[in-house]
Amino acid sequence: MILGECYIGLSPRLAVAWKFLKFSISSEMNKNTKDNKIIRDILIHIDETENLNQRKLATELGIALGMANAYIKRCVRKGYIKVTQIPPNRYAYYLTPQGFTEKTRLTAEFLADSFSFFRRARVQYSDLYKLCAKNGWNRVAIAGVSELADIAILYAREHDIKLVAVICSDYDGETFHGLPVISSMNTDLDIDAVILAEIQSLEKKYLCLVNSMSPERILVPDLLPVRHKEIMI
């Protein structure tokens, strides 16, 4: 069974349990946070890029042109940006003193959130490794190729367990941080437990793991919003 492609074949109990699962990895990146990130990136680009236009800005930020226009208008209303018309039918964008202050504030906030997230992830993955060692689950796999997986793998060496593989169906490489990448649990590797470190398609991949292994051996850090304890097997 391939991770991320396993809605069909769930046991009846797991299918019923699906409605109790509330996945929202975007809670780490809620609407307010997303808005702040886009505004911060707009202010940074305007401050650092000459001859910037809306189309180029939208491309740089990876958002639609209409969305870029809406955010620019919001920044103008808030007094962060000054717009000057340059013939023919072109506009120049400048940061106001208030905009520069806001850019600095949002950047500091972003860095603080990033460091806080890193610390939480480090502590929570370390706790899961300790749990594995306590239960005798010495051969552990990491599910996911992501920034979380980077952190999880980095701190595994501090604990009395062995990482044997990374499980990911949509990764092109054969290895990740020196570990073999496998696409599913159908493997000859002897895996005692799996620790989730996935961000994209979290709900699909978690359910695939649950359908392939005893739920008690699928460990999820608290920072990932999977209410796995509600699944009744």
mmCIF file of C-alpha atoms in Angstrom:
data_model
loop_
_atom_site.group_PDB
_atom_site.id
_atom_site.type_symbol
_atom_site.label_atom_id
_atom_site.label_comp_id
_atom_site.label_asym_id
_atom_site.label_seq_id
_atom_site.Cartn_x
_atom_site.Cartn_y
_atom_site.Cartn_z
ATOM 1 C CA MET A 1 0.000 0.000 0.000
ATOM 2 C CA ILE A 2 1.422 3.371 -1.007
ATOM 3 C CA LEU A 3 1.291 6.195 1.483
ATOM 4 C CA GLY A 4 -1.071 8.930 0.405
ATOM 5 C CA GLU A 5 -3.139 6.672 -1.868
ATOM 6 C CA CYS A 6 -5.077 4.491 0.530
ATOM 7 C CA TYR A 7 -8.614 5.701 1.150
ATOM 8 C CA ILE A 8 -9.775 2.473 -0.484
ATOM 9 C CA GLY A 9 -9.134 -0.535 1.682
ATOM 10 C CA LEU A 10 -9.513 0.988 5.116
ATOM 11 C CA SER A 11 -11.016 -1.352 7.650
ATOM 12 C CA PRO A 12 -14.634 -0.508 8.635
ATOM 13 C CA ARG A 13 -13.528 0.705 12.055
ATOM 14 C CA LEU A 14 -10.923 3.000 10.549
ATOM 15 C CA ALA A 15 -13.421 4.283 8.011
ATOM 16 C CA VAL A 16 -15.802 5.201 10.821
ATOM 17 C CA ALA A 17 -12.939 6.734 12.802
ATOM 18 C CA TRP A 18 -12.163 9.003 9.874
ATOM 19 C CA LYS A 19 -14.959 11.393 10.752
ATOM 20 C CA PHE A 20 -13.430 11.923 14.194
ATOM 21 C CA LEU A 21 -10.087 12.960 12.815
ATOM 22 C CA LYS A 22 -9.622 16.731 12.570
ATOM 23 C CA PHE A 23 -6.497 17.421 10.648
ATOM 24 C CA SER A 24 -5.344 21.021 10.390
ATOM 25 C CA ILE A 25 -1.615 21.252 9.928
ATOM 26 C CA SER A 26 -2.399 24.727 8.704
ATOM 27 C CA SER A 27 -3.062 25.620 12.352
ATOM 28 C CA GLU A 28 0.683 26.215 12.476
ATOM 29 C CA MET A 29 0.059 28.559 9.589
ATOM 30 C CA ASN A 30 -3.443 29.962 10.238
ATOM 31 C CA LYS A 31 -4.997 32.759 8.215
ATOM 32 C CA ASN A 32 -3.573 35.528 10.343
ATOM 33 C CA THR A 33 -0.097 34.019 10.140
ATOM 34 C CA LYS A 34 -0.386 33.596 6.382
ATOM 35 C CA ASP A 35 -1.483 37.197 5.995
ATOM 36 C CA ASN A 36 1.455 38.395 8.063
ATOM 37 C CA LYS A 37 3.881 36.283 6.051
ATOM 38 C CA ILE A 38 2.621 37.657 2.728
ATOM 39 C CA ILE A 39 2.720 41.232 4.022
ATOM 40 C CA ARG A 40 6.220 40.688 5.396
ATOM 41 C CA ASP A 41 7.419 39.268 2.074
ATOM 42 C CA ILE A 42 5.837 42.143 0.143
ATOM 43 C CA LEU A 43 7.552 44.710 2.354
ATOM 44 C CA ILE A 44 10.882 42.918 2.032
ATOM 45 C CA HIS A 45 10.636 42.722 -1.775
ATOM 46 C CA ILE A 46 9.655 46.365 -2.108
ATOM 47 C CA ASP A 47 12.502 47.394 0.170
ATOM 48 C CA GLU A 48 15.127 45.303 -1.637
ATOM 49 C CA THR A 49 14.010 45.253 -5.296
ATOM 50 C CA GLU A 50 14.173 48.081 -7.799
ATOM 51 C CA ASN A 51 11.620 48.466 -10.603
ATOM 52 C CA LEU A 52 9.217 46.076 -8.930
ATOM 53 C CA ASN A 53 5.766 45.654 -10.460
ATOM 54 C CA GLN A 54 2.734 43.707 -9.309
ATOM 55 C CA ARG A 55 3.201 40.889 -11.795
ATOM 56 C CA LYS A 56 6.815 40.372 -10.812
ATOM 57 C CA LEU A 57 5.890 40.561 -7.141
ATOM 58 C CA ALA A 58 3.142 37.960 -7.569
ATOM 59 C CA THR A 59 5.602 35.647 -9.316
ATOM 60 C CA GLU A 60 8.221 36.088 -6.600
ATOM 61 C CA LEU A 61 5.686 35.353 -3.860
ATOM 62 C CA GLY A 62 4.019 32.485 -5.709
ATOM 63 C CA ILE A 63 0.535 34.003 -5.465
ATOM 64 C CA ALA A 64 -2.073 35.115 -7.995
ATOM 65 C CA LEU A 65 -1.793 38.588 -9.484
ATOM 66 C CA GLY A 66 -5.192 39.562 -8.069
ATOM 67 C CA MET A 67 -4.127 38.481 -4.599
ATOM 68 C CA ALA A 68 -0.897 40.457 -4.870
ATOM 69 C CA ASN A 69 -2.905 43.523 -5.884
ATOM 70 C CA ALA A 70 -5.252 43.068 -2.912
ATOM 71 C CA TYR A 71 -2.362 42.828 -0.451
ATOM 72 C CA ILE A 72 -0.638 45.862 -1.943
ATOM 73 C CA LYS A 73 -3.838 47.867 -1.527
ATOM 74 C CA ARG A 74 -4.043 46.698 2.088
ATOM 75 C CA CYS A 75 -0.452 47.804 2.687
ATOM 76 C CA VAL A 76 -1.228 51.194 1.151
ATOM 77 C CA ARG A 77 -4.292 51.602 3.403
ATOM 78 C CA LYS A 78 -2.226 50.737 6.465
ATOM 79 C CA GLY A 79 0.387 53.291 5.495
ATOM 80 C CA TYR A 80 3.166 50.756 4.878
ATOM 81 C CA ILE A 81 3.640 51.538 1.169
ATOM 82 C CA LYS A 82 3.648 54.675 -0.918
ATOM 83 C CA VAL A 83 2.755 54.380 -4.604
ATOM 84 C CA THR A 84 3.981 56.829 -7.223
ATOM 85 C CA GLN A 85 2.881 56.727 -10.848
ATOM 86 C CA ILE A 86 5.641 56.554 -13.442
ATOM 87 C CA PRO A 87 4.635 57.108 -17.064
ATOM 88 C CA PRO A 88 3.582 55.327 -19.102
ATOM 89 C CA ASN A 89 1.040 53.597 -16.833
ATOM 90 C CA ARG A 90 3.613 52.251 -14.398
ATOM 91 C CA TYR A 91 3.913 52.530 -10.654
ATOM 92 C CA ALA A 92 6.817 52.698 -8.260
ATOM 93 C CA TYR A 93 6.460 51.320 -4.741
ATOM 94 C CA TYR A 94 8.304 52.631 -1.701
ATOM 95 C CA LEU A 95 8.338 51.665 1.949
ATOM 96 C CA THR A 96 7.201 54.373 4.322
ATOM 97 C CA PRO A 97 8.892 54.708 7.736
ATOM 98 C CA GLN A 98 5.866 52.893 9.161
ATOM 99 C CA GLY A 99 6.303 50.163 6.551
ATOM 100 C CA PHE A 100 9.956 49.723 7.451
ATOM 101 C CA THR A 101 9.022 49.413 11.123
ATOM 102 C CA GLU A 102 6.343 46.831 10.302
ATOM 103 C CA LYS A 103 8.753 44.846 8.136
ATOM 104 C CA THR A 104 11.213 44.721 11.025
ATOM 105 C CA ARG A 105 8.501 43.692 13.497
ATOM 106 C CA LEU A 106 7.127 40.923 11.271
ATOM 107 C CA THR A 107 10.612 39.590 10.546
ATOM 108 C CA ALA A 108 11.437 39.443 14.249
ATOM 109 C CA GLU A 109 8.103 37.731 14.931
ATOM 110 C CA PHE A 110 8.763 35.182 12.190
ATOM 111 C CA LEU A 111 12.207 34.347 13.587
ATOM 112 C CA ALA A 112 10.851 34.014 17.116
ATOM 113 C CA ASP A 113 8.095 31.684 15.915
ATOM 114 C CA SER A 114 10.616 29.636 13.933
ATOM 115 C CA PHE A 115 12.940 29.173 16.904
ATOM 116 C CA SER A 116 9.993 28.331 19.161
ATOM 117 C CA PHE A 117 8.764 25.740 16.666
ATOM 118 C CA PHE A 118 12.238 24.206 16.411
ATOM 119 C CA ARG A 119 12.530 23.907 20.182
ATOM 120 C CA ARG A 120 9.090 22.304 20.489
ATOM 121 C CA ALA A 121 9.860 19.847 17.714
ATOM 122 C CA ARG A 122 13.218 18.903 19.236
ATOM 123 C CA VAL A 123 11.693 18.229 22.663
ATOM 124 C CA GLN A 124 8.698 16.297 21.329
ATOM 125 C CA TYR A 125 10.702 14.040 19.012
ATOM 126 C CA SER A 126 13.204 13.386 21.795
ATOM 127 C CA ASP A 127 10.322 12.338 24.050
ATOM 128 C CA LEU A 128 9.041 9.940 21.379
ATOM 129 C CA TYR A 129 12.480 8.359 21.008
ATOM 130 C CA LYS A 130 12.629 7.866 24.771
ATOM 131 C CA LEU A 131 9.231 6.166 24.611
ATOM 132 C CA CYS A 132 10.471 3.858 21.855
ATOM 133 C CA ALA A 133 13.554 2.915 23.861
ATOM 134 C CA LYS A 134 11.451 2.286 26.975
ATOM 135 C CA ASN A 135 9.124 -0.047 25.045
ATOM 136 C CA GLY A 136 11.957 -1.885 23.314
ATOM 137 C CA TRP A 137 11.032 -0.490 19.904
ATOM 138 C CA ASN A 138 14.596 -0.148 18.766
ATOM 139 C CA ARG A 139 14.137 -0.078 14.979
ATOM 140 C CA VAL A 140 12.272 3.086 14.092
ATOM 141 C CA ALA A 141 11.180 4.625 10.791
ATOM 142 C CA ILE A 142 10.414 8.282 10.139
ATOM 143 C CA ALA A 143 7.307 8.963 8.040
ATOM 144 C CA GLY A 144 7.815 12.012 5.853
ATOM 145 C CA VAL A 145 10.449 14.061 4.076
ATOM 146 C CA SER A 146 10.158 17.559 5.483
ATOM 147 C CA GLU A 147 11.687 20.146 7.789
ATOM 148 C CA LEU A 148 10.206 18.162 10.663
ATOM 149 C CA ALA A 149 11.978 15.050 9.426
ATOM 150 C CA ASP A 150 15.240 17.017 9.400
ATOM 151 C CA ILE A 151 14.775 17.797 13.088
ATOM 152 C CA ALA A 152 13.606 14.289 13.983
ATOM 153 C CA ILE A 153 16.590 12.653 12.297
ATOM 154 C CA LEU A 154 19.051 15.160 13.730
ATOM 155 C CA TYR A 155 18.194 14.297 17.340
ATOM 156 C CA ALA A 156 17.719 10.547 16.917
ATOM 157 C CA ARG A 157 21.425 9.907 17.450
ATOM 158 C CA GLU A 158 21.091 11.103 21.051
ATOM 159 C CA HIS A 159 18.831 8.175 21.936
ATOM 160 C CA ASP A 160 19.113 4.413 22.263
ATOM 161 C CA ILE A 161 17.186 3.603 19.091
ATOM 162 C CA LYS A 162 18.124 3.022 15.462
ATOM 163 C CA LEU A 163 16.531 4.798 12.518
ATOM 164 C CA VAL A 164 16.180 2.265 9.713
ATOM 165 C CA ALA A 165 14.213 4.090 6.997
ATOM 166 C CA VAL A 166 12.218 7.087 5.890
ATOM 167 C CA ILE A 167 8.725 6.384 4.558
ATOM 168 C CA CYS A 168 7.610 8.679 1.745
ATOM 169 C CA SER A 169 5.801 7.862 -1.497
ATOM 170 C CA ASP A 170 6.398 11.170 -3.273
ATOM 171 C CA TYR A 171 10.144 11.639 -2.809
ATOM 172 C CA ASP A 172 12.370 11.097 -5.833
ATOM 173 C CA GLY A 173 15.611 10.335 -4.032
ATOM 174 C CA GLU A 174 16.737 6.936 -2.800
ATOM 175 C CA THR A 175 18.069 8.226 0.506
ATOM 176 C CA PHE A 176 17.345 11.067 2.928
ATOM 177 C CA HIS A 177 20.028 12.038 5.438
ATOM 178 C CA GLY A 178 21.699 8.728 4.650
ATOM 179 C CA LEU A 179 18.587 6.653 5.378
ATOM 180 C CA PRO A 180 16.894 4.528 2.705
ATOM 181 C CA VAL A 181 13.599 5.965 1.487
ATOM 182 C CA ILE A 182 10.776 3.462 1.084
ATOM 183 C CA SER A 183 7.353 4.189 -0.368
ATOM 184 C CA SER A 184 5.300 1.992 1.926
ATOM 185 C CA MET A 185 5.315 -0.316 4.913
ATOM 186 C CA ASN A 186 5.456 -3.303 2.549
ATOM 187 C CA THR A 187 9.149 -3.895 3.076
ATOM 188 C CA ASP A 188 11.547 -6.522 4.323
ATOM 189 C CA LEU A 189 12.839 -4.060 6.895
ATOM 190 C CA ASP A 190 11.966 -4.971 10.464
ATOM 191 C CA ILE A 191 10.277 -1.805 11.767
ATOM 192 C CA ASP A 192 9.189 -1.669 15.408
ATOM 193 C CA ALA A 193 7.610 1.804 15.349
ATOM 194 C CA VAL A 194 6.979 4.737 13.037
ATOM 195 C CA ILE A 195 7.247 8.392 14.028
ATOM 196 C CA LEU A 196 5.294 10.872 11.952
ATOM 197 C CA ALA A 197 7.203 13.846 10.567
ATOM 198 C CA GLU A 198 4.935 14.726 7.666
ATOM 199 C CA ILE A 199 3.444 18.094 6.773
ATOM 200 C CA GLN A 200 1.797 17.663 3.382
ATOM 201 C CA SER A 201 -1.271 15.399 3.049
ATOM 202 C CA LEU A 202 -0.980 14.595 6.717
ATOM 203 C CA GLU A 203 -4.410 13.012 7.042
ATOM 204 C CA LYS A 204 -3.960 10.563 4.161
ATOM 205 C CA LYS A 205 -0.545 9.428 5.227
ATOM 206 C CA TYR A 206 -1.478 8.982 8.852
ATOM 207 C CA LEU A 207 -4.417 6.763 7.955
ATOM 208 C CA CYS A 208 -2.220 4.716 5.641
ATOM 209 C CA LEU A 209 0.162 4.072 8.483
ATOM 210 C CA VAL A 210 -2.678 3.140 10.834
ATOM 211 C CA ASN A 211 -3.948 0.668 8.256
ATOM 212 C CA SER A 212 -0.487 -0.901 7.973
ATOM 213 C CA MET A 213 0.634 -1.046 11.596
ATOM 214 C CA SER A 214 -0.739 -1.147 15.112
ATOM 215 C CA PRO A 215 -1.793 2.425 16.021
ATOM 216 C CA GLU A 216 0.052 2.236 19.340
ATOM 217 C CA ARG A 217 3.299 1.980 17.384
ATOM 218 C CA ILE A 218 2.598 5.012 15.214
ATOM 219 C CA LEU A 219 3.845 7.925 17.254
ATOM 220 C CA VAL A 220 2.795 11.501 16.578
ATOM 221 C CA PRO A 221 4.296 14.616 18.172
ATOM 222 C CA ASP A 222 1.763 16.933 19.775
ATOM 223 C CA LEU A 223 2.634 19.723 17.346
ATOM 224 C CA LEU A 224 0.962 17.705 14.585
ATOM 225 C CA PRO A 225 -2.811 17.977 15.109
ATOM 226 C CA VAL A 226 -3.744 14.315 14.699
ATOM 227 C CA ARG A 227 -6.270 13.183 17.273
ATOM 228 C CA HIS A 228 -5.112 9.597 16.930
ATOM 229 C CA LYS A 229 -6.188 8.628 20.430
ATOM 230 C CA GLU A 230 -9.812 8.780 19.277
ATOM 231 C CA ILE A 231 -9.339 5.849 16.910
ATOM 232 C CA MET A 232 -10.785 2.772 18.475
ATOM 233 C CA ILE A 233 -9.452 -0.512 17.160
#
